[in-house]
């Protein structure tokens, strides 16, 4: 079946792309407004961009009702700091609850009593009980497309990470079987990094040869 994107609207494009570009790990993003209101919301348009400098990306959509930025994007634009927390399966319901739309002066953290801990290098707190948190400083804030933005692509430079030692093997590497974080698939489907779904695949012979032509 061929889907010509010239023939479909953005709702259908969202469906086909979101259901197949999967699984996408969930960034559970904590931020503070300029007035100091703490905010927490999940985003699956999320990836690592480079390690030089260590940079990740989230992409909050612009609200279709009035074209305004979501609280997370507005807060990061105002204060330049945020924390990306990865979501353990044990906290998936709490994460889901924090996706409700609240007025900017109300905090999901207070409303749903999310346990938080102080961060080391940035002001927004991090979520307690998650395996990994990345403390970030705003590197780039790019409403896209420029003429009529539908999202804000946000690059964050990672300035510190908190890694739960429970996911680290005795040799100091991350044990994928212990990570057990959740990811978004299409519609209401989610994925989970379970040991039985993991497998190892080495690089092919000669993978680091440079082309000689
Ligand atoms: C698992 C999950 C992933 C989500 N991913 C995104 C996303 O990538 N971009 C987005 O704009 N909204 C996403 N949402 C919806 C936002 O979490 C929701 O709009 C939230 O209210 C935004 O909060 P804020 O206004 O406090 O920033 C997601 C929701 C869930 C449950």
JSON list of N, CA and C in Angstrom, two decimals, residues 25 46-52 54-57:
[
{"chain": "A", "resi": 25, "resn": "UNK", "atom": "N", "xyz": [11.34, 6.19, 23.01]},
{"chain": "A", "resi": 25, "resn": "UNK", "atom": "CA", "xyz": [11.42, 6.33, 24.48]},
{"chain": "A", "resi": 25, "resn": "UNK", "atom": "C", "xyz": [10.71, 7.60, 24.93]},
{"chain": "A", "resi": 46, "resn": "UNK", "atom": "N", "xyz": [11.52, 12.57, 20.94]},
{"chain": "A", "resi": 46, "resn": "UNK", "atom": "CA", "xyz": [12.67, 12.69, 21.84]},
{"chain": "A", "resi": 46, "resn": "UNK", "atom": "C", "xyz": [13.80, 11.82, 21.31]},
{"chain": "A", "resi": 47, "resn": "UNK", "atom": "N", "xyz": [15.01, 12.36, 21.26]},
{"chain": "A", "resi": 47, "resn": "UNK", "atom": "CA", "xyz": [16.17, 11.57, 20.83]},
{"chain": "A", "resi": 47, "resn": "UNK", "atom": "C", "xyz": [17.48, 12.18, 21.31]},
{"chain": "A", "resi": 48, "resn": "UNK", "atom": "N", "xyz": [18.51, 11.34, 21.29]},
{"chain": "A", "resi": 48, "resn": "UNK", "atom": "CA", "xyz": [19.90, 11.81, 21.44]},
{"chain": "A", "resi": 48, "resn": "UNK", "atom": "C", "xyz": [20.33, 12.36, 20.09]},
{"chain": "A", "resi": 49, "resn": "UNK", "atom": "N", "xyz": [21.06, 13.47, 20.09]},
{"chain": "A", "resi": 49, "resn": "UNK", "atom": "CA", "xyz": [21.49, 14.10, 18.82]},
{"chain": "A", "resi": 49, "resn": "UNK", "atom": "C", "xyz": [22.98, 13.89, 18.58]},
{"chain": "A", "resi": 50, "resn": "UNK", "atom": "N", "xyz": [23.78, 14.17, 19.58]},
{"chain": "A", "resi": 50, "resn": "UNK", "atom": "CA", "xyz": [25.24, 13.98, 19.49]},
{"chain": "A", "resi": 50, "resn": "UNK", "atom": "C", "xyz": [25.78, 13.91, 20.90]},
{"chain": "A", "resi": 51, "resn": "UNK", "atom": "N", "xyz": [27.01, 13.39, 21.03]},
{"chain": "A", "resi": 51, "resn": "UNK", "atom": "CA", "xyz": [27.66, 13.40, 22.34]},
{"chain": "A", "resi": 51, "resn": "UNK", "atom": "C", "xyz": [28.73, 14.50, 22.39]},
{"chain": "A", "resi": 52, "resn": "UNK", "atom": "N", "xyz": [28.90, 15.26, 21.29]},
{"chain": "A", "resi": 52, "resn": "UNK", "atom": "CA", "xyz": [29.95, 16.28, 21.22]},
{"chain": "A", "resi": 52, "resn": "UNK", "atom": "C", "xyz": [29.39, 17.61, 20.74]},
{"chain": "A", "resi": 54, "resn": "UNK", "atom": "N", "xyz": [27.37, 16.78, 24.46]},
{"chain": "A", "resi": 54, "resn": "UNK", "atom": "CA", "xyz": [26.25, 15.87, 24.75]},
{"chain": "A", "resi": 54, "resn": "UNK", "atom": "C", "xyz": [24.92, 16.59, 24.63]},
{"chain": "A", "resi": 55, "resn": "UNK", "atom": "N", "xyz": [24.12, 16.17, 23.65]},
{"chain": "A", "resi": 55, "resn": "UNK", "atom": "CA", "xyz": [22.91, 16.92, 23.32]},
{"chain": "A", "resi": 55, "resn": "UNK", "atom": "C", "xyz": [21.75, 15.99, 23.05]},
{"chain": "A", "resi": 56, "resn": "UNK", "atom": "N", "xyz": [20.58, 16.33, 23.58]},
{"chain": "A", "resi": 56, "resn": "UNK", "atom": "CA", "xyz": [19.36, 15.59, 23.26]},
{"chain": "A", "resi": 56, "resn": "UNK", "atom": "C", "xyz": [18.31, 16.56, 22.72]},
{"chain": "A", "resi": 57, "resn": "UNK", "atom": "N", "xyz": [17.23, 16.00, 22.17]},
{"chain": "A", "resi": 57, "resn": "UNK", "atom": "CA", "xyz": [16.21, 16.79, 21.52]},
{"chain": "A", "resi": 57, "resn": "UNK", "atom": "C", "xyz": [14.83, 16.36, 22.00]}
]
